[in-house]
């Protein structure tokens, strides 16, 4: 009887765990298999893909384009994650200092921004940065920046990259800020009071009290944002499709373009698997450190 009771919780969650594992693991395993095959349009239609070994990976690693996309992805991830963590920390600290009514209003606004569908938010940003009728150009021109009158944001690689950074940061800050604010509420008030009695400034209190207490939470938020930013696809594809001239092509976009345009499903799968390996290597050490602490 006691053994049955101990197994009952696991039996209840078993269908959910099995379904989740299937939905997560099967696509990854299928992509891994395809990456070692000669799999193109013909194999997609008639089946019977031949084993290609490491040829797809060798072709990728020998090409200059893959390395350009890789470095661009690393830069894209670093810029976004740093901005997200810094801005989210500021918003979380502000939430902790606001009165109840203002705090509730700001948290509601953050939740609404976070809940906005990705495609809808991306479309709104397209309208905002439209060259002739966009609000951003109108506002900048009204402030005296006449060079932005009729400026075409999506014709320049750097400008398109900047717009995408603003979009992704805007979408990511709510989750990170609310998570960090929840962590701030767990810090005992007595620690802050002791620090202030000892003459600590706001900056010193943050570095000596807040950051050490929430070090694991900051590491977790940063890890989640690295995954979220590195795998961003719909925002980039809807806004620029990786252009202009490949200036916003990251690894997920690169994999999709190879598979869709060239019908090189084997090469696209190889890019996807390399992306997974790079993310795993980047995050394993951080997560291992969190578990040890």
PDB file of C-alpha atoms in Angstrom:
ATOM      1  CA  UNK A   1       0.000   0.000   0.000  1.00  0.00           C
ATOM      2  CA  UNK A   2       2.780   2.394   0.931  1.00  0.00           C
ATOM      3  CA  UNK A   3       4.646   1.543  -2.288  1.00  0.00           C
ATOM      4  CA  UNK A   4       1.549   2.286  -4.371  1.00  0.00           C
ATOM      5  CA  UNK A   5       1.140   5.681  -2.715  1.00  0.00           C
ATOM      6  CA  UNK A   6       4.768   6.575  -3.369  1.00  0.00           C
ATOM      7  CA  UNK A   7       4.387   5.701  -7.056  1.00  0.00           C
ATOM      8  CA  UNK A   8       1.053   7.482  -7.521  1.00  0.00           C
ATOM      9  CA  UNK A   9       2.463  11.021  -8.054  1.00  0.00           C
ATOM     10  CA  UNK A  10       4.855   9.714 -10.699  1.00  0.00           C
ATOM     11  CA  UNK A  11       2.048   7.880 -12.463  1.00  0.00           C
ATOM     12  CA  UNK A  12      -0.013  11.079 -12.550  1.00  0.00           C
ATOM     13  CA  UNK A  13       2.717  13.124 -14.217  1.00  0.00           C
ATOM     14  CA  UNK A  14       3.955  10.304 -16.463  1.00  0.00           C
ATOM     15  CA  UNK A  15       1.659  11.163 -19.458  1.00  0.00           C
ATOM     16  CA  UNK A  16       2.722  14.815 -19.392  1.00  0.00           C
ATOM     17  CA  UNK A  17       6.408  13.947 -19.068  1.00  0.00           C
ATOM     18  CA  UNK A  18       6.163  11.371 -21.861  1.00  0.00           C
ATOM     19  CA  UNK A  19       4.343  13.773 -24.170  1.00  0.00           C
ATOM     20  CA  UNK A  20       6.774  16.584 -23.460  1.00  0.00           C
ATOM     21  CA  UNK A  21       9.768  14.327 -23.985  1.00  0.00           C
ATOM     22  CA  UNK A  22       8.377  13.108 -27.304  1.00  0.00           C
ATOM     23  CA  UNK A  23       7.664  16.622 -28.579  1.00  0.00           C
ATOM     24  CA  UNK A  24      11.104  17.847 -27.539  1.00  0.00           C
ATOM     25  CA  UNK A  25      13.327  14.873 -28.259  1.00  0.00           C
ATOM     26  CA  UNK A  26      11.843  13.475 -31.477  1.00  0.00           C
ATOM     27  CA  UNK A  27      12.438  16.603 -33.629  1.00  0.00           C
ATOM     28  CA  UNK A  28      15.977  16.913 -32.270  1.00  0.00           C
ATOM     29  CA  UNK A  29      16.770  13.249 -32.901  1.00  0.00           C
ATOM     30  CA  UNK A  30      15.235  13.453 -36.373  1.00  0.00           C
ATOM     31  CA  UNK A  31      17.309  16.542 -37.206  1.00  0.00           C
ATOM     32  CA  UNK A  32      20.417  14.787 -35.891  1.00  0.00           C
ATOM     33  CA  UNK A  33      19.772  11.784 -38.143  1.00  0.00           C
ATOM     34  CA  UNK A  34      19.132  13.961 -41.215  1.00  0.00           C
ATOM     35  CA  UNK A  35      22.338  15.905 -40.570  1.00  0.00           C
ATOM     36  CA  UNK A  36      24.303  12.690 -41.193  1.00  0.00           C
ATOM     37  CA  UNK A  37      22.416  11.849 -44.409  1.00  0.00           C
ATOM     38  CA  UNK A  38      22.261  13.012 -48.002  1.00  0.00           C
ATOM     39  CA  UNK A  39      18.758  14.468 -47.652  1.00  0.00           C
ATOM     40  CA  UNK A  40      17.427  16.862 -50.308  1.00  0.00           C
ATOM     41  CA  UNK A  41      14.218  17.324 -52.287  1.00  0.00           C
ATOM     42  CA  UNK A  42      14.456  13.906 -53.948  1.00  0.00           C
ATOM     43  CA  UNK A  43      14.923  12.116 -50.632  1.00  0.00           C
ATOM     44  CA  UNK A  44      12.070  14.120 -49.123  1.00  0.00           C
ATOM     45  CA  UNK A  45       9.688  12.868 -51.837  1.00  0.00           C
ATOM     46  CA  UNK A  46      10.801   9.288 -52.406  1.00  0.00           C
ATOM     47  CA  UNK A  47      12.639   8.563 -49.126  1.00  0.00           C
ATOM     48  CA  UNK A  48      15.656   6.336 -48.812  1.00  0.00           C
ATOM     49  CA  UNK A  49      18.291   8.909 -47.789  1.00  0.00           C
ATOM     50  CA  UNK A  50      21.875   7.664 -48.003  1.00  0.00           C
ATOM     51  CA  UNK A  51      24.281   7.937 -45.099  1.00  0.00           C
ATOM     52  CA  UNK A  52      26.757  10.794 -45.623  1.00  0.00           C
ATOM     53  CA  UNK A  53      28.749  10.656 -42.419  1.00  0.00           C
ATOM     54  CA  UNK A  54      30.354  13.952 -41.467  1.00  0.00           C
ATOM     55  CA  UNK A  55      30.269  15.390 -44.992  1.00  0.00           C
ATOM     56  CA  UNK A  56      27.603  17.977 -44.157  1.00  0.00           C
ATOM     57  CA  UNK A  57      29.485  19.221 -41.114  1.00  0.00           C
ATOM     58  CA  UNK A  58      32.760  19.324 -43.048  1.00  0.00           C
ATOM     59  CA  UNK A  59      31.103  21.364 -45.794  1.00  0.00           C
ATOM     60  CA  UNK A  60      29.743  23.839 -43.248  1.00  0.00           C
ATOM     61  CA  UNK A  61      32.943  24.248 -41.263  1.00  0.00           C
ATOM     62  CA  UNK A  62      35.005  24.680 -44.439  1.00  0.00           C
ATOM     63  CA  UNK A  63      32.845  27.546 -45.700  1.00  0.00           C
ATOM     64  CA  UNK A  64      33.456  31.181 -44.751  1.00  0.00           C
ATOM     65  CA  UNK A  65      29.737  32.000 -44.674  1.00  0.00           C
ATOM     66  CA  UNK A  66      29.041  29.744 -41.688  1.00  0.00           C
ATOM     67  CA  UNK A  67      31.736  31.411 -39.606  1.00  0.00           C
ATOM     68  CA  UNK A  68      30.436  34.865 -40.514  1.00  0.00           C
ATOM     69  CA  UNK A  69      26.953  33.850 -39.408  1.00  0.00           C
ATOM     70  CA  UNK A  70      28.343  32.273 -36.229  1.00  0.00           C
ATOM     71  CA  UNK A  71      30.216  35.421 -35.168  1.00  0.00           C
ATOM     72  CA  UNK A  72      27.182  37.536 -36.023  1.00  0.00           C
ATOM     73  CA  UNK A  73      25.017  35.268 -33.858  1.00  0.00           C
ATOM     74  CA  UNK A  74      27.439  35.541 -30.944  1.00  0.00           C
ATOM     75  CA  UNK A  75      27.469  39.335 -31.238  1.00  0.00           C
ATOM     76  CA  UNK A  76      23.690  39.453 -31.553  1.00  0.00           C
ATOM     77  CA  UNK A  77      23.286  37.289 -28.453  1.00  0.00           C
ATOM     78  CA  UNK A  78      25.817  39.223 -26.374  1.00  0.00           C
ATOM     79  CA  UNK A  79      24.333  42.652 -27.170  1.00  0.00           C
ATOM     80  CA  UNK A  80      20.770  41.579 -26.448  1.00  0.00           C
ATOM     81  CA  UNK A  81      21.496  39.629 -23.264  1.00  0.00           C
ATOM     82  CA  UNK A  82      23.567  42.434 -21.738  1.00  0.00           C
ATOM     83  CA  UNK A  83      20.859  45.001 -22.483  1.00  0.00           C
ATOM     84  CA  UNK A  84      18.100  42.716 -21.204  1.00  0.00           C
ATOM     85  CA  UNK A  85      19.836  41.920 -17.911  1.00  0.00           C
ATOM     86  CA  UNK A  86      20.838  45.544 -17.245  1.00  0.00           C
ATOM     87  CA  UNK A  87      17.435  47.023 -18.088  1.00  0.00           C
ATOM     88  CA  UNK A  88      15.564  44.254 -16.274  1.00  0.00           C
ATOM     89  CA  UNK A  89      17.627  44.837 -13.147  1.00  0.00           C
ATOM     90  CA  UNK A  90      16.802  48.539 -13.251  1.00  0.00           C
ATOM     91  CA  UNK A  91      13.088  47.857 -13.748  1.00  0.00           C
ATOM     92  CA  UNK A  92      13.054  45.285 -10.923  1.00  0.00           C
ATOM     93  CA  UNK A  93      14.736  47.718  -8.537  1.00  0.00           C
ATOM     94  CA  UNK A  94      12.263  50.404  -9.538  1.00  0.00           C
ATOM     95  CA  UNK A  95       9.338  48.046  -8.889  1.00  0.00           C
ATOM     96  CA  UNK A  96      10.672  47.396  -5.402  1.00  0.00           C
ATOM     97  CA  UNK A  97      10.659  51.147  -4.639  1.00  0.00           C
ATOM     98  CA  UNK A  98       7.303  52.109  -6.163  1.00  0.00           C
ATOM     99  CA  UNK A  99       4.114  52.444  -4.199  1.00  0.00           C
ATOM    100  CA  UNK A 100       1.561  49.694  -4.479  1.00  0.00           C
ATOM    101  CA  UNK A 101      -0.677  51.356  -7.074  1.00  0.00           C
ATOM    102  CA  UNK A 102       2.159  52.375  -9.407  1.00  0.00           C
ATOM    103  CA  UNK A 103       3.806  48.999  -8.941  1.00  0.00           C
ATOM    104  CA  UNK A 104       0.621  47.202  -9.947  1.00  0.00           C
ATOM    105  CA  UNK A 105       0.202  49.436 -13.008  1.00  0.00           C
ATOM    106  CA  UNK A 106       3.777  48.870 -14.162  1.00  0.00           C
ATOM    107  CA  UNK A 107       3.594  45.127 -13.565  1.00  0.00           C
ATOM    108  CA  UNK A 108       0.356  44.988 -15.572  1.00  0.00           C
ATOM    109  CA  UNK A 109       2.010  46.882 -18.431  1.00  0.00           C
ATOM    110  CA  UNK A 110       4.966  44.499 -18.352  1.00  0.00           C
ATOM    111  CA  UNK A 111       2.664  41.481 -18.364  1.00  0.00           C
ATOM    112  CA  UNK A 112       0.731  42.858 -21.354  1.00  0.00           C
ATOM    113  CA  UNK A 113       3.940  43.520 -23.278  1.00  0.00           C
ATOM    114  CA  UNK A 114       5.143  40.014 -22.482  1.00  0.00           C
ATOM    115  CA  UNK A 115       1.807  38.488 -23.536  1.00  0.00           C
ATOM    116  CA  UNK A 116       1.770  40.253 -26.922  1.00  0.00           C
ATOM    117  CA  UNK A 117       2.143  37.639 -29.702  1.00  0.00           C
ATOM    118  CA  UNK A 118       5.552  37.747 -31.348  1.00  0.00           C
ATOM    119  CA  UNK A 119       4.260  38.220 -34.899  1.00  0.00           C
ATOM    120  CA  UNK A 120       1.857  40.963 -33.815  1.00  0.00           C
ATOM    121  CA  UNK A 121       4.608  42.847 -31.968  1.00  0.00           C
ATOM    122  CA  UNK A 122       6.966  42.472 -34.931  1.00  0.00           C
ATOM    123  CA  UNK A 123       4.329  43.835 -37.305  1.00  0.00           C
ATOM    124  CA  UNK A 124       3.796  46.842 -35.026  1.00  0.00           C
ATOM    125  CA  UNK A 125       7.533  47.543 -35.107  1.00  0.00           C
ATOM    126  CA  UNK A 126       7.422  47.384 -38.899  1.00  0.00           C
ATOM    127  CA  UNK A 127       4.802  50.130 -38.856  1.00  0.00           C
ATOM    128  CA  UNK A 128       6.682  52.187 -36.269  1.00  0.00           C
ATOM    129  CA  UNK A 129       9.878  52.222 -38.364  1.00  0.00           C
ATOM    130  CA  UNK A 130       8.200  52.611 -41.748  1.00  0.00           C
ATOM    131  CA  UNK A 131      10.085  55.173 -43.837  1.00  0.00           C
ATOM    132  CA  UNK A 132       7.285  57.564 -44.863  1.00  0.00           C
ATOM    133  CA  UNK A 133       4.458  57.039 -42.375  1.00  0.00           C
ATOM    134  CA  UNK A 134       6.327  55.584 -39.402  1.00  0.00           C
ATOM    135  CA  UNK A 135       5.973  57.171 -35.988  1.00  0.00           C
ATOM    136  CA  UNK A 136       9.702  56.904 -35.224  1.00  0.00           C
ATOM    137  CA  UNK A 137      10.781  58.947 -38.257  1.00  0.00           C
ATOM    138  CA  UNK A 138       8.052  61.517 -37.606  1.00  0.00           C
ATOM    139  CA  UNK A 139       9.087  61.889 -33.973  1.00  0.00           C
ATOM    140  CA  UNK A 140      12.806  62.175 -34.751  1.00  0.00           C
ATOM    141  CA  UNK A 141      12.113  64.761 -37.456  1.00  0.00           C
ATOM    142  CA  UNK A 142       9.895  66.691 -35.033  1.00  0.00           C
ATOM    143  CA  UNK A 143      12.752  66.748 -32.521  1.00  0.00           C
ATOM    144  CA  UNK A 144      15.030  68.346 -35.101  1.00  0.00           C
ATOM    145  CA  UNK A 145      16.769  65.309 -36.592  1.00  0.00           C
ATOM    146  CA  UNK A 146      15.917  66.112 -40.210  1.00  0.00           C
ATOM    147  CA  UNK A 147      18.211  63.380 -41.530  1.00  0.00           C
ATOM    148  CA  UNK A 148      15.624  60.817 -40.364  1.00  0.00           C
ATOM    149  CA  UNK A 149      12.846  62.326 -42.491  1.00  0.00           C
ATOM    150  CA  UNK A 150      11.924  59.481 -44.828  1.00  0.00           C
ATOM    151  CA  UNK A 151      14.824  57.380 -43.534  1.00  0.00           C
ATOM    152  CA  UNK A 152      14.623  53.764 -44.708  1.00  0.00           C
ATOM    153  CA  UNK A 153      15.561  51.701 -41.661  1.00  0.00           C
ATOM    154  CA  UNK A 154      15.336  48.322 -43.334  1.00  0.00           C
ATOM    155  CA  UNK A 155      17.652  49.189 -46.218  1.00  0.00           C
ATOM    156  CA  UNK A 156      20.699  49.459 -43.959  1.00  0.00           C
ATOM    157  CA  UNK A 157      22.136  46.437 -42.171  1.00  0.00           C
ATOM    158  CA  UNK A 158      23.206  48.282 -39.021  1.00  0.00           C
ATOM    159  CA  UNK A 159      19.877  50.089 -38.712  1.00  0.00           C
ATOM    160  CA  UNK A 160      17.913  46.859 -39.209  1.00  0.00           C
ATOM    161  CA  UNK A 161      20.095  45.148 -36.614  1.00  0.00           C
ATOM    162  CA  UNK A 162      19.389  47.994 -34.158  1.00  0.00           C
ATOM    163  CA  UNK A 163      15.618  47.786 -34.736  1.00  0.00           C
ATOM    164  CA  UNK A 164      15.692  44.039 -34.101  1.00  0.00           C
ATOM    165  CA  UNK A 165      17.672  44.557 -30.899  1.00  0.00           C
ATOM    166  CA  UNK A 166      15.079  47.066 -29.661  1.00  0.00           C
ATOM    167  CA  UNK A 167      12.275  44.647 -30.533  1.00  0.00           C
ATOM    168  CA  UNK A 168      13.828  41.613 -28.820  1.00  0.00           C
ATOM    169  CA  UNK A 169      14.843  43.604 -25.736  1.00  0.00           C
ATOM    170  CA  UNK A 170      11.325  45.062 -25.474  1.00  0.00           C
ATOM    171  CA  UNK A 171       9.856  41.564 -25.634  1.00  0.00           C
ATOM    172  CA  UNK A 172      12.337  40.048 -23.167  1.00  0.00           C
ATOM    173  CA  UNK A 173      12.598  42.658 -20.403  1.00  0.00           C
ATOM    174  CA  UNK A 174       9.138  41.980 -18.864  1.00  0.00           C
ATOM    175  CA  UNK A 175       9.860  38.323 -18.056  1.00  0.00           C
ATOM    176  CA  UNK A 176      13.348  39.011 -16.708  1.00  0.00           C
ATOM    177  CA  UNK A 177      12.238  42.080 -14.710  1.00  0.00           C
ATOM    178  CA  UNK A 178       9.306  40.308 -13.068  1.00  0.00           C
ATOM    179  CA  UNK A 179      11.503  37.310 -12.255  1.00  0.00           C
ATOM    180  CA  UNK A 180      14.178  39.488 -10.665  1.00  0.00           C
ATOM    181  CA  UNK A 181      11.565  41.489  -8.763  1.00  0.00           C
ATOM    182  CA  UNK A 182      10.171  38.243  -7.350  1.00  0.00           C
ATOM    183  CA  UNK A 183      13.685  37.423  -6.196  1.00  0.00           C
ATOM    184  CA  UNK A 184      14.083  40.848  -4.581  1.00  0.00           C
ATOM    185  CA  UNK A 185      11.003  40.238  -2.450  1.00  0.00           C
ATOM    186  CA  UNK A 186      12.727  37.211  -0.864  1.00  0.00           C
ATOM    187  CA  UNK A 187      15.673  39.215   0.514  1.00  0.00           C
ATOM    188  CA  UNK A 188      15.182  39.982   4.213  1.00  0.00           C
ATOM    189  CA  UNK A 189      14.578  43.666   4.889  1.00  0.00           C
ATOM    190  CA  UNK A 190      16.951  43.480   7.865  1.00  0.00           C
ATOM    191  CA  UNK A 191      19.926  43.072   5.541  1.00  0.00           C
ATOM    192  CA  UNK A 192      19.129  46.349   3.785  1.00  0.00           C
ATOM    193  CA  UNK A 193      18.562  48.116   7.081  1.00  0.00           C
ATOM    194  CA  UNK A 194      21.908  46.906   8.448  1.00  0.00           C
ATOM    195  CA  UNK A 195      23.690  48.003   5.294  1.00  0.00           C
ATOM    196  CA  UNK A 196      22.170  51.495   5.458  1.00  0.00           C
ATOM    197  CA  UNK A 197      22.982  51.816   9.162  1.00  0.00           C
ATOM    198  CA  UNK A 198      26.607  51.030   8.270  1.00  0.00           C
ATOM    199  CA  UNK A 199      26.528  53.936   5.821  1.00  0.00           C
ATOM    200  CA  UNK A 200      26.230  51.958   2.591  1.00  0.00           C
ATOM    201  CA  UNK A 201      25.136  53.840  -0.522  1.00  0.00           C
ATOM    202  CA  UNK A 202      22.549  52.500  -2.932  1.00  0.00           C
ATOM    203  CA  UNK A 203      25.242  51.202  -5.266  1.00  0.00           C
ATOM    204  CA  UNK A 204      27.136  49.544  -2.436  1.00  0.00           C
ATOM    205  CA  UNK A 205      23.961  47.923  -1.116  1.00  0.00           C
ATOM    206  CA  UNK A 206      23.265  46.473  -4.550  1.00  0.00           C
ATOM    207  CA  UNK A 207      26.770  45.059  -5.026  1.00  0.00           C
ATOM    208  CA  UNK A 208      27.235  43.830  -1.452  1.00  0.00           C
ATOM    209  CA  UNK A 209      23.726  42.628  -0.595  1.00  0.00           C
ATOM    210  CA  UNK A 210      21.373  42.298  -3.561  1.00  0.00           C
ATOM    211  CA  UNK A 211      23.737  40.764  -6.105  1.00  0.00           C
ATOM    212  CA  UNK A 212      25.256  38.108  -3.777  1.00  0.00           C
ATOM    213  CA  UNK A 213      21.802  37.091  -2.562  1.00  0.00           C
ATOM    214  CA  UNK A 214      20.417  36.778  -6.111  1.00  0.00           C
ATOM    215  CA  UNK A 215      23.538  35.541  -7.875  1.00  0.00           C
ATOM    216  CA  UNK A 216      21.934  32.231  -8.842  1.00  0.00           C
ATOM    217  CA  UNK A 217      18.783  33.956 -10.058  1.00  0.00           C
ATOM    218  CA  UNK A 218      20.803  36.374 -12.197  1.00  0.00           C
ATOM    219  CA  UNK A 219      22.699  33.417 -13.660  1.00  0.00           C
ATOM    220  CA  UNK A 220      19.429  31.594 -14.398  1.00  0.00           C
ATOM    221  CA  UNK A 221      17.857  34.638 -16.047  1.00  0.00           C
ATOM    222  CA  UNK A 222      20.978  35.235 -18.133  1.00  0.00           C
ATOM    223  CA  UNK A 223      21.030  31.574 -19.223  1.00  0.00           C
ATOM    224  CA  UNK A 224      17.368  31.636 -20.229  1.00  0.00           C
ATOM    225  CA  UNK A 225      17.866  34.867 -22.160  1.00  0.00           C
ATOM    226  CA  UNK A 226      20.873  33.421 -23.987  1.00  0.00           C
ATOM    227  CA  UNK A 227      18.687  30.550 -25.173  1.00  0.00           C
ATOM    228  CA  UNK A 228      15.786  32.863 -26.063  1.00  0.00           C
ATOM    229  CA  UNK A 229      17.921  35.367 -27.993  1.00  0.00           C
ATOM    230  CA  UNK A 230      20.155  32.854 -29.770  1.00  0.00           C
ATOM    231  CA  UNK A 231      17.171  30.950 -31.171  1.00  0.00           C
ATOM    232  CA  UNK A 232      15.196  34.043 -32.195  1.00  0.00           C
ATOM    233  CA  UNK A 233      13.710  33.358 -35.604  1.00  0.00           C
ATOM    234  CA  UNK A 234      10.209  34.827 -36.180  1.00  0.00           C
ATOM    235  CA  UNK A 235      11.233  38.404 -35.326  1.00  0.00           C
ATOM    236  CA  UNK A 236      14.174  38.357 -37.739  1.00  0.00           C
ATOM    237  CA  UNK A 237      12.350  36.523 -40.498  1.00  0.00           C
ATOM    238  CA  UNK A 238       9.234  38.695 -40.452  1.00  0.00           C
ATOM    239  CA  UNK A 239      11.157  41.969 -40.160  1.00  0.00           C
ATOM    240  CA  UNK A 240      14.084  41.411 -42.503  1.00  0.00           C
ATOM    241  CA  UNK A 241      14.343  37.748 -43.575  1.00  0.00           C
ATOM    242  CA  UNK A 242      17.996  37.946 -42.582  1.00  0.00           C
ATOM    243  CA  UNK A 243      18.737  40.970 -44.771  1.00  0.00           C
ATOM    244  CA  UNK A 244      19.747  43.316 -46.073  1.00  0.00           C
ATOM    245  CA  UNK A 245      22.669  41.433 -47.600  1.00  0.00           C
ATOM    246  CA  UNK A 246      22.654  38.920 -44.757  1.00  0.00           C
ATOM    247  CA  UNK A 247      23.335  41.571 -42.103  1.00  0.00           C
ATOM    248  CA  UNK A 248      20.774  40.073 -39.714  1.00  0.00           C
ATOM    249  CA  UNK A 249      21.165  36.402 -40.629  1.00  0.00           C
ATOM    250  CA  UNK A 250      21.767  34.394 -37.466  1.00  0.00           C
ATOM    251  CA  UNK A 251      22.181  30.628 -37.167  1.00  0.00           C
ATOM    252  CA  UNK A 252      18.446  29.759 -36.969  1.00  0.00           C
ATOM    253  CA  UNK A 253      17.691  32.002 -39.968  1.00  0.00           C
ATOM    254  CA  UNK A 254      20.689  30.566 -41.820  1.00  0.00           C
ATOM    255  CA  UNK A 255      19.488  27.012 -41.232  1.00  0.00           C
ATOM    256  CA  UNK A 256      15.984  27.868 -42.470  1.00  0.00           C
ATOM    257  CA  UNK A 257      17.251  29.657 -45.574  1.00  0.00           C
ATOM    258  CA  UNK A 258      19.480  26.743 -46.516  1.00  0.00           C
ATOM    259  CA  UNK A 259      16.645  24.250 -46.098  1.00  0.00           C
ATOM    260  CA  UNK A 260      13.972  26.407 -47.744  1.00  0.00           C
ATOM    261  CA  UNK A 261      15.843  28.064 -50.610  1.00  0.00           C
ATOM    262  CA  UNK A 262      18.433  25.432 -51.462  1.00  0.00           C
ATOM    263  CA  UNK A 263      16.366  22.438 -50.308  1.00  0.00           C
ATOM    264  CA  UNK A 264      19.477  21.267 -48.454  1.00  0.00           C
ATOM    265  CA  UNK A 265      17.639  19.737 -45.520  1.00  0.00           C
ATOM    266  CA  UNK A 266      20.744  17.825 -44.514  1.00  0.00           C
ATOM    267  CA  UNK A 267      22.866  20.978 -44.366  1.00  0.00           C
ATOM    268  CA  UNK A 268      20.125  22.909 -42.569  1.00  0.00           C
ATOM    269  CA  UNK A 269      19.857  20.147 -39.971  1.00  0.00           C
ATOM    270  CA  UNK A 270      23.616  20.244 -39.499  1.00  0.00           C
ATOM    271  CA  UNK A 271      23.423  23.988 -38.788  1.00  0.00           C
ATOM    272  CA  UNK A 272      20.624  23.359 -36.296  1.00  0.00           C
ATOM    273  CA  UNK A 273      22.610  20.664 -34.489  1.00  0.00           C
ATOM    274  CA  UNK A 274      25.718  22.842 -34.334  1.00  0.00           C
ATOM    275  CA  UNK A 275      23.564  25.576 -32.818  1.00  0.00           C
ATOM    276  CA  UNK A 276      22.349  23.168 -30.136  1.00  0.00           C
ATOM    277  CA  UNK A 277      25.910  22.049 -29.388  1.00  0.00           C
ATOM    278  CA  UNK A 278      27.188  25.640 -29.132  1.00  0.00           C
ATOM    279  CA  UNK A 279      24.370  26.609 -26.754  1.00  0.00           C
ATOM    280  CA  UNK A 280      24.924  23.478 -24.663  1.00  0.00           C
ATOM    281  CA  UNK A 281      28.652  24.155 -24.323  1.00  0.00           C
ATOM    282  CA  UNK A 282      27.996  27.790 -23.423  1.00  0.00           C
ATOM    283  CA  UNK A 283      25.388  26.961 -20.778  1.00  0.00           C
ATOM    284  CA  UNK A 284      26.587  23.722 -19.192  1.00  0.00           C
ATOM    285  CA  UNK A 285      29.373  25.330 -17.166  1.00  0.00           C
ATOM    286  CA  UNK A 286      27.047  28.049 -15.908  1.00  0.00           C
ATOM    287  CA  UNK A 287      24.295  25.622 -14.947  1.00  0.00           C
ATOM    288  CA  UNK A 288      26.806  23.271 -13.287  1.00  0.00           C
ATOM    289  CA  UNK A 289      28.082  26.169 -11.195  1.00  0.00           C
ATOM    290  CA  UNK A 290      24.509  27.021 -10.173  1.00  0.00           C
ATOM    291  CA  UNK A 291      23.812  23.436  -9.106  1.00  0.00           C
ATOM    292  CA  UNK A 292      26.999  23.269  -7.039  1.00  0.00           C
ATOM    293  CA  UNK A 293      26.150  26.512  -5.280  1.00  0.00           C
TER     294      UNK A 293
END
